[in-house]
XYZ file of C-alpha atoms in Angstrom:
779
model
C -23.933 -8.651 22.454
C -26.381 -6.295 20.730
C -26.829 -2.767 19.410
C -29.227 0.108 20.045
C -29.761 2.996 17.629
C -32.296 5.723 17.020
C -32.961 9.374 16.344
C -34.577 12.276 18.216
C -36.881 14.837 16.606
C -38.891 17.958 17.358
C -41.860 18.193 14.987
C -39.974 16.106 12.443
C -36.708 18.079 12.683
C -33.605 16.432 14.169
C -32.383 17.553 17.614
C -28.635 17.758 18.104
C -26.753 17.298 21.417
C -29.523 15.339 23.195
C -28.115 13.380 26.160
C -28.767 9.643 25.760
C -28.100 7.514 28.878
C -28.384 3.732 29.118
C -28.712 1.990 32.520
C -29.612 -1.518 33.657
C -33.090 -1.637 35.179
C -31.780 -3.655 38.138
C -28.922 -1.200 38.783
C -29.898 2.335 37.825
C -26.880 3.831 39.607
C -24.427 2.646 36.948
C -24.289 4.118 33.452
C -23.701 1.376 30.870
C -23.394 3.725 27.867
C -23.671 7.445 27.162
C -23.844 9.525 23.967
C -24.915 12.849 22.441
C -27.023 12.870 19.281
C -25.298 14.192 16.189
C -26.549 16.897 13.817
C -29.040 14.394 12.363
C -30.432 13.680 15.809
C -28.976 10.161 15.627
C -27.186 7.984 18.189
C -25.938 4.400 18.356
C -24.630 2.019 21.039
C -22.706 -1.081 19.923
C -21.463 -4.198 21.738
C -24.059 -3.912 24.531
C -24.454 -7.092 26.656
C -27.879 -8.785 26.590
C -30.031 -7.445 29.432
C -33.006 -5.230 30.270
C -32.255 -1.507 30.178
C -33.738 1.912 30.783
C -32.829 4.421 28.070
C -33.311 8.097 28.915
C -33.262 11.192 26.671
C -32.784 14.698 28.084
C -31.937 18.141 26.751
C -32.338 21.718 27.964
C -35.671 23.117 26.821
C -37.303 19.681 26.408
C -39.137 17.295 28.701
C -37.061 14.233 29.578
C -38.272 10.921 28.196
C -37.361 7.325 29.051
C -38.458 3.785 28.223
C -37.592 0.183 28.999
C -35.981 -1.975 26.314
C -34.687 -5.548 26.309
C -31.726 -6.908 24.370
C -31.534 -10.673 23.888
C -30.454 -13.289 21.358
C -33.649 -12.856 19.332
C -33.802 -9.066 19.614
C -30.140 -8.167 19.315
C -30.750 -4.889 17.465
C -33.248 -2.275 18.633
C -33.923 0.820 16.559
C -35.884 3.686 18.118
C -37.082 5.692 15.147
C -38.178 9.343 15.303
C -38.489 9.609 19.078
C -40.336 12.901 19.597
C -39.268 15.165 22.460
C -41.773 17.682 23.747
C -40.782 21.305 24.262
C -41.192 22.337 27.893
C -41.776 25.973 26.977
C -38.579 27.259 28.571
C -37.162 30.347 26.889
C -33.576 29.800 25.814
C -32.769 33.280 24.480
C -30.137 33.861 27.146
C -28.726 30.335 27.170
C -26.056 29.046 24.819
C -25.652 25.264 24.634
C -22.396 23.996 23.174
C -21.102 20.467 22.676
C -18.855 18.802 20.190
C -17.592 15.469 19.055
C -14.694 13.929 20.974
C -11.391 15.046 19.529
C -9.990 11.510 19.853
C -11.978 8.270 19.965
C -10.363 4.975 20.957
C -11.047 1.902 18.785
C -10.128 -1.766 19.083
C -7.445 -1.299 16.391
C -6.132 2.169 17.283
C -7.916 5.514 17.461
C -9.751 8.110 15.365
C -8.943 11.838 15.389
C -11.725 14.309 14.618
C -10.083 16.624 12.064
C -12.226 19.626 13.029
C -10.714 19.618 16.526
C -7.403 20.828 15.078
C -7.918 24.531 14.427
C -4.203 25.225 13.912
C -4.099 23.273 10.647
C -7.701 22.957 9.467
C -7.135 24.824 6.216
C -3.803 23.384 5.192
C -3.379 19.864 3.859
C -3.609 16.349 5.231
C 0.150 16.506 5.854
C -0.388 19.459 8.178
C -3.098 17.623 10.105
C -0.846 14.589 10.456
C 1.927 16.786 11.890
C -0.393 17.440 14.815
C -1.961 13.977 15.087
C -0.968 11.941 18.176
C 1.738 9.259 17.681
C 2.335 10.314 14.028
C 5.717 11.765 13.113
C 6.155 14.055 10.089
C 9.637 15.415 9.462
C 10.520 18.717 7.837
C 10.655 17.070 4.393
C 7.103 15.726 4.729
C 8.068 12.089 5.400
C 5.350 10.408 7.481
C 6.194 7.625 9.932
C 4.534 5.573 12.653
C 6.945 4.122 15.192
C 9.876 4.971 12.940
C 8.527 3.336 9.745
C 6.333 4.320 6.792
C 2.593 3.503 7.141
C 0.074 2.601 4.440
C -2.085 5.638 3.606
C -5.678 5.083 2.456
C -8.421 7.463 1.297
C -11.870 6.386 2.514
C -10.404 2.932 3.073
C -9.026 2.503 -0.458
C -5.649 2.815 -2.156
C -5.428 5.601 -4.702
C -3.114 7.819 -6.731
C -4.496 10.637 -4.532
C -2.776 9.356 -1.403
C -0.147 12.118 -1.396
C -1.330 13.821 1.828
C 0.117 17.151 0.723
C -2.419 17.223 -2.147
C -5.498 16.684 0.062
C -7.059 19.863 1.529
C -7.542 19.608 5.278
C -10.948 21.270 5.023
C -12.274 18.231 3.115
C -11.245 15.751 5.833
C -13.749 14.326 8.314
C -11.363 12.272 10.423
C -8.006 10.497 10.495
C -7.990 6.883 11.628
C -4.794 5.343 12.990
C -4.722 1.526 12.815
C -1.726 0.103 14.667
C -2.648 -3.600 14.817
C -4.249 -4.279 11.444
C -6.066 -7.589 10.974
C -6.077 -9.793 7.866
C -8.936 -7.779 6.337
C -6.531 -4.901 5.624
C -3.857 -4.673 2.933
C -0.683 -6.503 3.912
C 1.363 -3.573 2.562
C 1.241 -1.821 5.938
C 4.590 -2.328 7.618
C 4.044 -0.036 10.627
C 0.288 0.487 10.503
C -2.375 2.259 8.485
C -3.500 5.877 8.247
C -7.006 6.064 6.806
C -8.048 9.583 5.763
C -11.834 9.811 5.715
C -13.319 12.612 3.619
C -16.421 14.543 4.652
C -19.912 13.704 3.510
C -23.061 15.549 4.501
C -25.937 13.654 6.164
C -28.295 16.493 7.046
C -31.639 16.765 5.263
C -32.254 19.833 3.133
C -29.813 22.254 1.563
C -26.668 23.248 3.412
C -23.366 24.878 2.617
C -20.307 26.710 3.845
C -17.612 29.084 2.666
C -14.190 29.957 4.041
C -11.654 32.604 3.047
C -8.205 33.051 4.537
C -5.208 35.293 3.901
C -1.813 35.537 5.537
C 1.922 35.772 5.107
C 5.237 34.278 6.088
C 8.180 35.297 3.936
C 5.590 35.422 1.149
C 1.830 35.685 0.861
C -0.651 32.814 1.196
C -4.314 32.589 0.218
C -6.886 29.856 0.837
C -10.573 29.405 0.170
C -13.088 26.590 0.444
C -16.729 26.342 -0.647
C -19.265 23.548 -0.477
C -22.929 22.995 -1.207
C -25.066 19.975 -0.388
C -28.680 18.856 -0.802
C -30.169 15.764 0.843
C -33.588 14.160 0.557
C -34.893 10.859 1.874
C -33.313 8.883 -0.978
C -30.737 11.227 -2.507
C -27.705 13.073 -1.201
C -25.865 15.376 -3.628
C -22.804 17.417 -2.733
C -20.063 19.465 -4.357
C -16.958 20.968 -2.742
C -14.113 23.153 -3.993
C -10.865 23.952 -2.153
C -7.751 25.865 -3.129
C -4.431 26.931 -1.633
C -1.805 29.282 -3.045
C 1.392 29.753 -1.087
C 4.881 31.079 -1.688
C 7.878 29.820 0.197
C 11.629 30.265 0.460
C 14.264 27.853 1.731
C 18.014 27.833 2.282
C 20.194 24.717 2.512
C 23.854 24.467 3.503
C 25.930 21.336 3.121
C 29.471 20.040 3.134
C 31.042 16.696 2.181
C 34.555 15.324 2.557
C 35.528 12.449 0.203
C 38.467 10.735 1.864
C 39.770 8.856 -1.196
C 38.964 11.303 -4.028
C 41.969 13.597 -4.239
C 40.590 16.102 -6.755
C 37.049 16.452 -5.362
C 38.076 16.099 -1.739
C 36.003 18.846 -0.079
C 32.662 20.037 -1.464
C 30.827 23.003 0.106
C 27.322 23.800 -1.163
C 24.750 26.529 -0.600
C 21.253 26.401 -2.040
C 18.404 28.920 -2.181
C 14.866 27.977 -3.257
C 12.041 30.292 -4.224
C 8.788 28.400 -4.820
C 5.123 29.058 -5.586
C 2.719 26.212 -4.801
C -0.883 25.968 -5.990
C -3.418 23.328 -5.128
C -7.018 23.116 -6.306
C -9.436 20.311 -5.475
C -12.984 19.594 -6.649
C -15.149 16.829 -5.167
C -18.630 15.619 -6.152
C -20.698 12.933 -4.442
C -24.078 11.392 -5.210
C -25.657 8.892 -2.818
C -28.828 6.955 -3.533
C -30.767 4.808 -1.041
C -33.781 3.195 -2.759
C -34.766 1.557 0.537
C -33.468 0.958 4.059
C -31.469 -2.116 3.039
C -29.551 -0.952 -0.023
C -27.440 2.114 -0.715
C -25.232 3.245 -3.570
C -22.599 5.981 -3.508
C -20.680 7.629 -6.334
C -17.741 9.945 -5.727
C -15.543 11.908 -8.116
C -12.458 13.786 -6.919
C -10.154 15.948 -9.002
C -6.885 17.576 -7.899
C -4.693 20.039 -9.751
C -1.298 20.870 -8.286
C 1.333 23.241 -9.600
C 4.831 24.115 -8.408
C 7.106 26.775 -9.836
C 10.511 26.384 -8.243
C 13.511 28.629 -8.888
C 16.652 27.225 -7.327
C 20.243 28.421 -7.236
C 22.938 26.009 -6.068
C 26.526 27.061 -5.468
C 29.225 24.370 -5.272
C 32.822 25.127 -4.232
C 35.282 22.214 -4.565
C 38.802 21.866 -3.108
C 41.378 19.093 -3.603
C 43.068 17.082 -0.882
C 45.780 19.726 -0.470
C 43.072 22.343 0.226
C 43.759 23.966 -3.114
C 40.892 25.440 -5.129
C 39.529 23.079 -7.772
C 36.296 24.538 -9.133
C 33.328 26.787 -8.385
C 29.950 26.484 -10.101
C 26.643 28.307 -9.851
C 23.839 26.010 -11.027
C 20.439 27.654 -11.522
C 17.332 25.601 -12.326
C 13.793 26.718 -13.203
C 11.462 23.823 -12.510
C 7.786 23.860 -13.488
C 5.593 20.978 -12.364
C 1.909 20.423 -13.148
C 0.159 17.441 -11.625
C -3.449 16.502 -12.404
C -5.243 13.606 -10.746
C -8.813 12.326 -10.825
C -10.560 9.456 -9.080
C -13.966 7.838 -9.588
C -15.411 5.529 -6.956
C -18.650 3.524 -6.772
C -19.745 1.884 -3.493
C -22.577 -0.472 -2.640
C -23.678 -1.609 0.824
C -26.409 -3.981 1.934
C -27.932 -4.061 5.418
C -29.513 -7.139 6.955
C -31.871 -7.757 9.832
C -28.949 -9.015 11.844
C -26.653 -5.992 12.138
C -23.606 -8.274 12.401
C -24.199 -9.407 8.861
C -23.044 -7.040 6.117
C -22.096 -6.852 2.469
C -20.077 -4.032 0.894
C -18.506 -3.624 -2.526
C -16.356 -0.940 -4.108
C -14.734 -0.282 -7.441
C -12.549 2.754 -8.028
C -10.217 4.079 -10.683
C -7.732 6.896 -10.292
C -5.601 8.568 -12.951
C -2.575 10.778 -12.424
C -0.716 12.877 -14.994
C 2.479 14.552 -13.788
C 4.480 16.900 -16.013
C 7.791 18.354 -14.849
C 10.009 20.545 -17.056
C 13.318 21.991 -15.901
C 15.779 24.430 -17.456
C 19.268 24.253 -15.933
C 22.053 26.816 -16.365
C 25.505 25.948 -14.999
C 27.999 28.822 -14.867
C 31.683 28.099 -14.028
C 33.167 30.647 -11.582
C 36.534 31.554 -10.158
C 37.278 31.213 -6.469
C 36.271 34.892 -6.207
C 32.939 34.223 -7.966
C 33.848 35.768 -11.336
C 32.335 34.090 -14.422
C 34.563 31.895 -16.596
C 33.514 31.232 -20.170
C 30.019 30.450 -21.346
C 27.321 28.790 -19.239
C 26.356 25.169 -19.869
C 22.632 24.834 -20.703
C 20.478 21.742 -20.125
C 16.801 20.847 -20.272
C 15.052 17.897 -18.701
C 11.514 16.642 -18.590
C 10.036 13.958 -16.395
C 6.517 12.873 -17.391
C 4.598 10.221 -15.440
C 1.196 8.709 -16.268
C -0.331 6.420 -13.652
C -3.543 4.400 -13.564
C -4.732 2.617 -10.434
C -7.887 0.478 -10.284
C -9.237 -1.231 -7.147
C -11.995 -3.808 -6.840
C -13.075 -4.765 -3.320
C -15.737 -7.049 -1.839
C -16.325 -7.701 1.883
C -18.875 -10.022 3.453
C -19.471 -10.668 7.152
C -21.789 -13.383 8.489
C -22.390 -14.582 12.059
C -21.699 -18.317 12.437
C -23.329 -18.469 15.849
C -24.303 -16.205 18.713
C -20.657 -15.782 19.621
C -18.779 -16.198 16.335
C -18.366 -13.952 13.282
C -16.673 -14.781 9.988
C -15.463 -11.966 7.705
C -14.245 -12.757 4.198
C -13.318 -10.658 1.217
C -11.402 -10.045 -1.980
C -9.346 -7.117 -3.188
C -7.687 -6.564 -6.520
C -5.207 -3.771 -7.218
C -4.284 -3.111 -10.844
C -1.854 -0.326 -11.627
C 0.287 0.742 -14.542
C 2.836 3.538 -14.762
C 4.734 5.040 -17.677
C 7.644 7.331 -16.772
C 9.277 9.301 -19.580
C 12.584 10.969 -18.729
C 14.495 13.074 -21.249
C 17.543 15.294 -20.959
C 19.032 17.529 -23.663
C 22.032 19.826 -23.923
C 22.465 23.104 -25.755
C 25.018 22.607 -28.539
C 25.520 25.432 -31.075
C 22.331 27.184 -29.928
C 20.200 24.071 -30.398
C 19.100 21.542 -27.773
C 20.223 18.016 -28.599
C 18.747 15.023 -26.756
C 21.241 13.042 -24.713
C 20.101 9.515 -25.636
C 22.399 7.931 -23.051
C 20.566 9.762 -20.255
C 17.009 9.590 -21.704
C 14.600 6.692 -21.532
C 11.022 5.483 -20.950
C 10.213 3.188 -18.023
C 7.070 1.010 -18.027
C 5.805 -0.653 -14.855
C 2.726 -2.872 -14.398
C 1.635 -4.504 -11.146
C -1.383 -6.640 -10.227
C -2.183 -7.717 -6.662
C -4.931 -10.300 -6.045
C -5.819 -10.781 -2.379
C -8.334 -12.857 -0.406
C -8.784 -13.025 3.347
C -10.737 -14.735 6.110
C -11.067 -13.402 9.658
C -12.747 -15.354 12.462
C -13.788 -13.478 15.625
C -15.346 -14.832 18.799
C -15.287 -14.588 22.576
C -15.555 -16.819 25.605
C -16.707 -16.266 29.126
C -20.009 -14.757 30.162
C -22.203 -14.136 27.105
C -23.484 -10.844 28.504
C -20.091 -9.435 29.499
C -17.378 -11.543 27.805
C -14.018 -11.246 29.479
C -12.038 -12.582 26.527
C -12.304 -11.718 22.823
C -10.078 -13.046 20.075
C -9.668 -13.152 16.313
C -7.500 -15.147 13.941
C -7.092 -14.332 10.288
C -5.179 -15.201 7.179
C -4.598 -13.202 4.023
C -3.125 -14.417 0.769
C -1.709 -12.029 -1.826
C -0.636 -13.029 -5.303
C 1.630 -10.371 -6.823
C 2.641 -10.059 -10.445
C 4.772 -7.146 -11.596
C 7.177 -6.338 -14.372
C 9.126 -3.320 -15.473
C 11.303 -2.486 -18.434
C 12.950 0.468 -20.093
C 12.501 1.307 -23.741
C 16.156 0.661 -24.541
C 16.124 -2.619 -22.546
C 18.770 -1.375 -20.137
C 16.457 -2.494 -17.317
C 14.069 -5.435 -17.300
C 12.598 -7.386 -14.386
C 9.612 -9.619 -13.706
C 8.346 -10.911 -10.351
C 5.672 -13.477 -9.505
C 5.130 -14.461 -5.892
C 2.451 -15.626 -3.468
C 2.715 -14.560 0.155
C 0.611 -15.663 3.123
C 0.014 -13.211 5.985
C -1.421 -14.555 9.258
C -2.776 -12.268 12.003
C -4.129 -12.958 15.481
C -5.146 -11.028 18.585
C -6.644 -11.699 21.993
C -8.193 -9.106 24.311
C -8.919 -9.354 28.027
C -11.683 -6.993 29.168
C -11.238 -6.404 32.863
C -14.209 -4.009 32.737
C -16.211 -2.010 30.205
C -13.429 0.603 30.109
C -10.266 -1.393 30.843
C -8.621 -3.966 28.575
C -5.346 -5.659 27.664
C -4.645 -6.764 24.084
C -1.938 -8.952 22.523
C -1.627 -9.121 18.720
C 0.627 -10.497 15.985
C 0.735 -9.727 12.269
C 2.939 -10.486 9.296
C 3.261 -7.627 6.790
C 5.042 -6.649 3.576
C 6.566 -3.443 2.225
C 6.426 -3.525 -1.572
C 8.660 -0.867 -3.198
C 6.775 1.985 -4.885
C 7.457 3.641 -8.245
C 9.769 6.280 -6.799
C 11.909 3.510 -5.339
C 11.894 1.430 -8.546
C 12.270 4.108 -11.227
C 15.865 3.755 -12.520
C 16.162 7.319 -13.887
C 18.666 9.599 -12.172
C 17.661 13.126 -11.141
C 20.573 15.441 -12.009
C 19.280 18.744 -10.589
C 22.219 18.541 -8.182
C 24.855 16.805 -10.313
C 27.121 16.205 -7.285
C 24.318 14.591 -5.237
C 21.971 12.848 -7.700
C 19.297 10.372 -6.656
C 17.514 7.525 -8.433
C 15.403 4.430 -7.839
C 16.492 0.822 -7.788
C 14.453 -1.489 -10.068
C 15.882 -4.610 -8.458
C 14.558 -4.006 -4.946
C 13.005 -6.990 -3.178
C 9.883 -6.618 -1.024
C 10.475 -6.199 2.694
C 8.855 -8.775 5.022
C 7.876 -7.669 8.534
C 6.829 -9.585 11.653
C 5.109 -7.382 14.270
C 4.032 -8.133 17.857
C 2.154 -5.695 20.082
C 0.949 -5.712 23.706
C -1.410 -2.913 24.705
C -3.226 -1.686 27.802
C -6.048 0.882 27.827
C -8.263 2.358 30.526
C -10.791 5.152 30.604
C -11.967 7.013 33.653
C -14.506 9.804 33.974
C -12.152 12.591 32.866
C -8.979 10.794 31.765
C -8.210 8.051 29.260
C -4.852 6.294 29.062
C -3.269 3.760 26.709
C 0.172 2.234 26.346
C 1.446 -0.167 23.666
C 4.645 -2.202 23.710
C 5.729 -3.225 20.210
C 8.399 -5.279 18.472
C 9.022 -5.410 14.722
C 11.541 -7.513 12.786
C 12.146 -6.849 9.069
C 13.889 -8.892 6.384
C 15.200 -7.227 3.192
C 14.799 -3.854 4.877
C 14.520 -1.006 2.359
C 16.402 2.167 3.245
C 18.078 5.055 1.324
C 21.798 4.463 0.762
C 24.610 6.700 -0.508
C 27.142 5.297 -2.964
C 30.251 7.415 -3.486
C 31.453 7.255 -7.105
C 35.093 7.448 -8.223
C 34.640 11.023 -9.507
C 33.296 12.283 -6.149
C 29.591 12.154 -7.079
C 27.447 10.757 -4.225
C 24.512 8.757 -5.631
C 21.502 8.241 -3.338
C 19.297 5.226 -4.065
C 17.204 2.754 -2.011
C 18.740 -0.605 -1.147
C 17.819 -3.828 0.636
C 20.144 -3.513 3.603
C 19.667 -6.926 5.185
C 17.504 -6.814 8.309
C 16.371 -4.485 11.039
C 14.518 -4.658 14.325
C 12.609 -2.067 16.318
C 11.170 -2.349 19.793
C 9.703 0.248 22.094
C 6.535 1.644 23.583
C 3.953 4.247 22.711
C 1.517 5.857 25.105
C -1.262 8.427 24.924
C -3.159 10.332 27.592
C -6.304 12.362 27.002
C -7.746 14.441 29.843
C -10.689 16.807 29.966
C -10.106 18.322 33.364
C -12.939 20.847 33.155
C -15.095 22.666 30.617
C -12.290 25.162 29.935
C -9.301 22.875 29.355
C -8.561 19.620 27.558
C -5.146 18.105 26.866
C -3.812 15.212 24.797
C -0.229 14.029 25.233
C 1.464 11.232 23.297
C 4.967 9.836 23.577
C 6.864 7.171 21.626
C 10.239 5.655 22.475
C 11.911 2.989 20.343
C 15.275 1.293 19.894
C 16.329 0.551 16.309
C 18.938 -1.917 15.110
C 19.949 -1.789 11.430
C 22.171 -4.556 10.069
C 23.273 -3.827 6.517
C 26.555 -5.681 6.656
C 25.574 -7.338 3.368
C 26.295 -3.942 1.751
C 28.977 -2.413 3.954
C 30.464 -2.816 7.407
C 29.446 0.815 8.014
C 25.755 -0.051 7.824
C 25.346 -1.470 11.318
C 23.516 0.959 13.579
C 21.964 0.903 17.027
C 20.085 4.032 17.992
C 17.397 5.241 20.350
C 14.639 7.422 18.903
C 11.633 9.146 20.418
C 9.028 11.749 19.726
C 6.443 13.537 21.814
C 3.420 15.694 21.173
C 1.113 17.720 23.412
C -2.169 19.277 22.257
C -3.709 21.879 24.577
C -7.280 23.163 24.090
C -8.513 26.129 26.114
C -11.863 27.934 26.267
C -10.738 31.382 27.476
C -14.023 33.163 26.678
C -17.534 32.190 25.664
C -17.621 30.690 22.127
C -13.833 30.973 21.852
C -11.173 28.275 21.568
C -7.412 28.534 21.935
C -5.203 25.654 20.783
C -1.474 25.280 21.431
C 0.358 22.261 19.965
C 4.012 21.375 20.591
C 5.968 18.674 18.709
C 9.392 17.141 19.237
C 11.091 14.489 17.054
C 14.460 13.237 18.225
C 17.389 12.513 15.950
C 16.668 9.310 13.998
C 19.139 6.674 12.837
C 19.745 6.153 9.113
C 21.922 3.396 7.569
C 24.948 5.716 7.365
C 24.261 8.347 9.998
C 21.294 10.179 11.465
C 18.569 12.710 10.731
C 18.764 15.752 13.010
C 16.192 16.466 15.727
C 13.160 18.623 14.902
C 10.731 20.598 17.039
C 8.092 23.296 16.586
C 4.975 24.842 18.123
C 1.691 25.908 16.483
C -1.026 28.176 17.839
C -4.604 28.799 16.787
C -7.516 30.848 18.109
C -11.102 30.766 16.909
C -14.122 32.838 17.876
C -17.725 32.011 17.005
C -20.365 34.654 16.409
C -24.122 34.583 16.013
C -25.420 31.026 16.321
C -21.997 29.569 15.602
C -22.323 29.874 11.837
C -19.834 32.773 11.620
C -16.239 32.315 12.716
C -13.070 34.337 12.774
C -9.724 32.666 13.280
C -6.098 33.547 13.865
C -3.378 30.943 13.385
C 0.395 31.005 13.751
C 2.509 28.010 12.715
C 6.040 27.386 13.928
C 5.643 30.214 16.426
C 9.339 30.392 17.315
C 10.603 29.714 13.767
C 12.816 26.822 14.883
C 11.787 23.954 12.592
C 14.794 22.779 10.578
C 15.718 19.731 8.512
C 18.984 17.962 7.909
C 21.127 14.892 8.293
C 24.678 13.839 9.140
C 26.482 10.861 7.543
C 29.706 9.268 8.752
C 31.240 6.425 6.723
C 34.722 5.088 5.980
C 34.563 6.715 2.515
C 33.013 10.105 3.272
C 31.379 12.339 5.838
C 28.772 14.962 5.089
C 26.102 17.126 6.647
C 23.093 19.015 5.298
C 20.972 21.612 7.092
C 17.884 23.304 5.666
C 15.568 26.053 6.876
C 12.320 27.099 5.223
C 10.127 30.094 6.048
C 8.006 27.913 8.319
C 6.749 30.688 10.587
C 3.604 32.290 9.192
C 0.418 33.965 10.387
C -3.055 33.876 8.875
C -6.519 35.319 9.498
C -9.607 33.467 8.275
C -13.347 34.015 7.972
C -15.842 31.131 7.788
C -19.608 31.093 7.243
C -22.019 28.155 7.151
C -25.749 27.946 6.557
C -27.936 25.062 7.721
C -24.790 23.003 7.623
C -23.807 19.765 9.297
C -20.218 20.977 8.894
C -20.469 23.657 11.558
C -18.160 21.600 13.774
C -16.227 20.104 10.853
C -15.372 22.809 8.330
C -13.336 25.356 10.241
C -10.887 28.066 9.339
C -9.069 27.499 6.091
C -5.418 28.024 6.762
C -2.223 27.068 4.974
C 0.412 24.442 4.803
C 3.836 24.749 6.362
C 6.240 25.124 3.482
C 9.409 23.012 3.534
């Protein structure tokens, strides 16, 4: 198998959208490969069987050009540099040529979504893009799942403190890669798969830039803007980008809980109203240096600043078992959070004559400083909502400092004409200090409550090495069978302790993670793949932090420092086929987990319901996932995805209540229309079914988004109109039924909003990538 690459020029300037067609010389009726050149005039074909081919270049306004090339074992990589196309003199003043990158590209491990194809969310955050990404489920609280479980989220292929998708502007994202069957070269901490968010980087020579401004309103106003500037020469590429988002939101939540064996606090009815202002600012700088064709260096610095001002009022009415009034409290909290994060990354890559051989290295460090201060006023009330006595005043602060350093080295070398060995090392070094303090107003002075205040220190080091062997058998030119086997070893060392020694733990363990897959290629477009992988879910800081959040004193939540890692065994069988206008894939999957980590409610003797994560024994999930992409004509394209899975949760080690069998599913359809010249209409509909939890279920969720965009001039000016949650029906909530209590919770935010945006680019490679800046759905 070999590769063919090259670039097309007109008097030294790159030509975009040139048709590149590859055919066998002995069978010119069949197209072996097809591509359009990108904005740099470049194209590349990979995994091409050895043979003699005719490659042809054609584009409106230019004379077609073709030549004969031969791929063989000695010449397995052919590069056609600076192929010059001659202008045929045709006047194109009345002709508009449009083309764009595929919205979804299938890979051997999953698929890649072109972020610019989503005009309904392009100016929000990564969370908003994921809401409308095929096979990904995002609930109304922002929880992201693949096939019912939490995936590993990477930024440019690396772990980071910046991996909160709600803090990443969508306008800075190039693509989103979904990896369902990860091999041993990827982190083992990927229980249901990997979501790799790739940030944009300019590749066009010269100076280019873009600017976007958007304004809109839901219940409150929203403003977004994005600006970038880039300059590229033969050896250097320098870029800077700034994004911001300011949005107000409101939310109401209603809940009720019945405690069967707590006579005094038997029935609790609660109503909550939130009023929040969110602000996000992001600054990114990159500097790339290529001293020659073999070596390249890249430096990237990213800074995020997030702020949230939340004003919340919570009313709690409590009755005893005889339905007699017990108490009524209005609890108002003013919460101010400021989060600053920065990441520095240095990459090196080395090219070799044999394109199968490669060497890459990366070292990155990210720092995060989170400051949260809350003032709480609790006012006792009568049953008729009249004040009783003086309010009770509290203050809390929760400060977290996190440092995360990654060192990564990957090396691939061909062992023979049919075999490739990939090896590598990755080290993850992180430390976190969480400082929680609560104080109470006594005699007009705030006094620290030492029993409820503490400092938690957590340090974790992960050392990993891997080896992945890939080969094929059958015909060397068109191998029918491909396979890989891999093994990854991870040595983990972590320890955590509180300042007052109330909590102390230390863990040292070595885990081995084998992976394997085999693929049958029935044709160039049709294949069947079977894969197996062992994975781990290591608890994060939020799950380990022992401090209890008391904003809602009747429903507090905390972490569990004694959680064990969850071990997962995953098997997948997939089929994929691609026709001229339609592509189709379906994957059957099975996953078995030991020490499954799930949220769990513990009812206390005084009626307080504490929520904390627990190891609930084991769980299994099996189901299927399919995706169809069809471009029926030049005016309409549709992508539909559907997932159905059966979950079994067995937490009998905790309680006989925690045994659940439930069917879950979610579907998504993305419609793209071209109603008028240079216009695009997008309509996206989502549905997530009710989902089983250890003690009940999360309610179903559904919504629809709409976006329209119109290009003007040469495509460098754009106006957009977007409406999210068109019918205002996205809600959140859950229902729990246990032998000790039952409760429900329903929430509704001002999710429906409308926004108008203006975008302008000059000499920019981002003309199909940086689109209308919009806003995030607020939950």
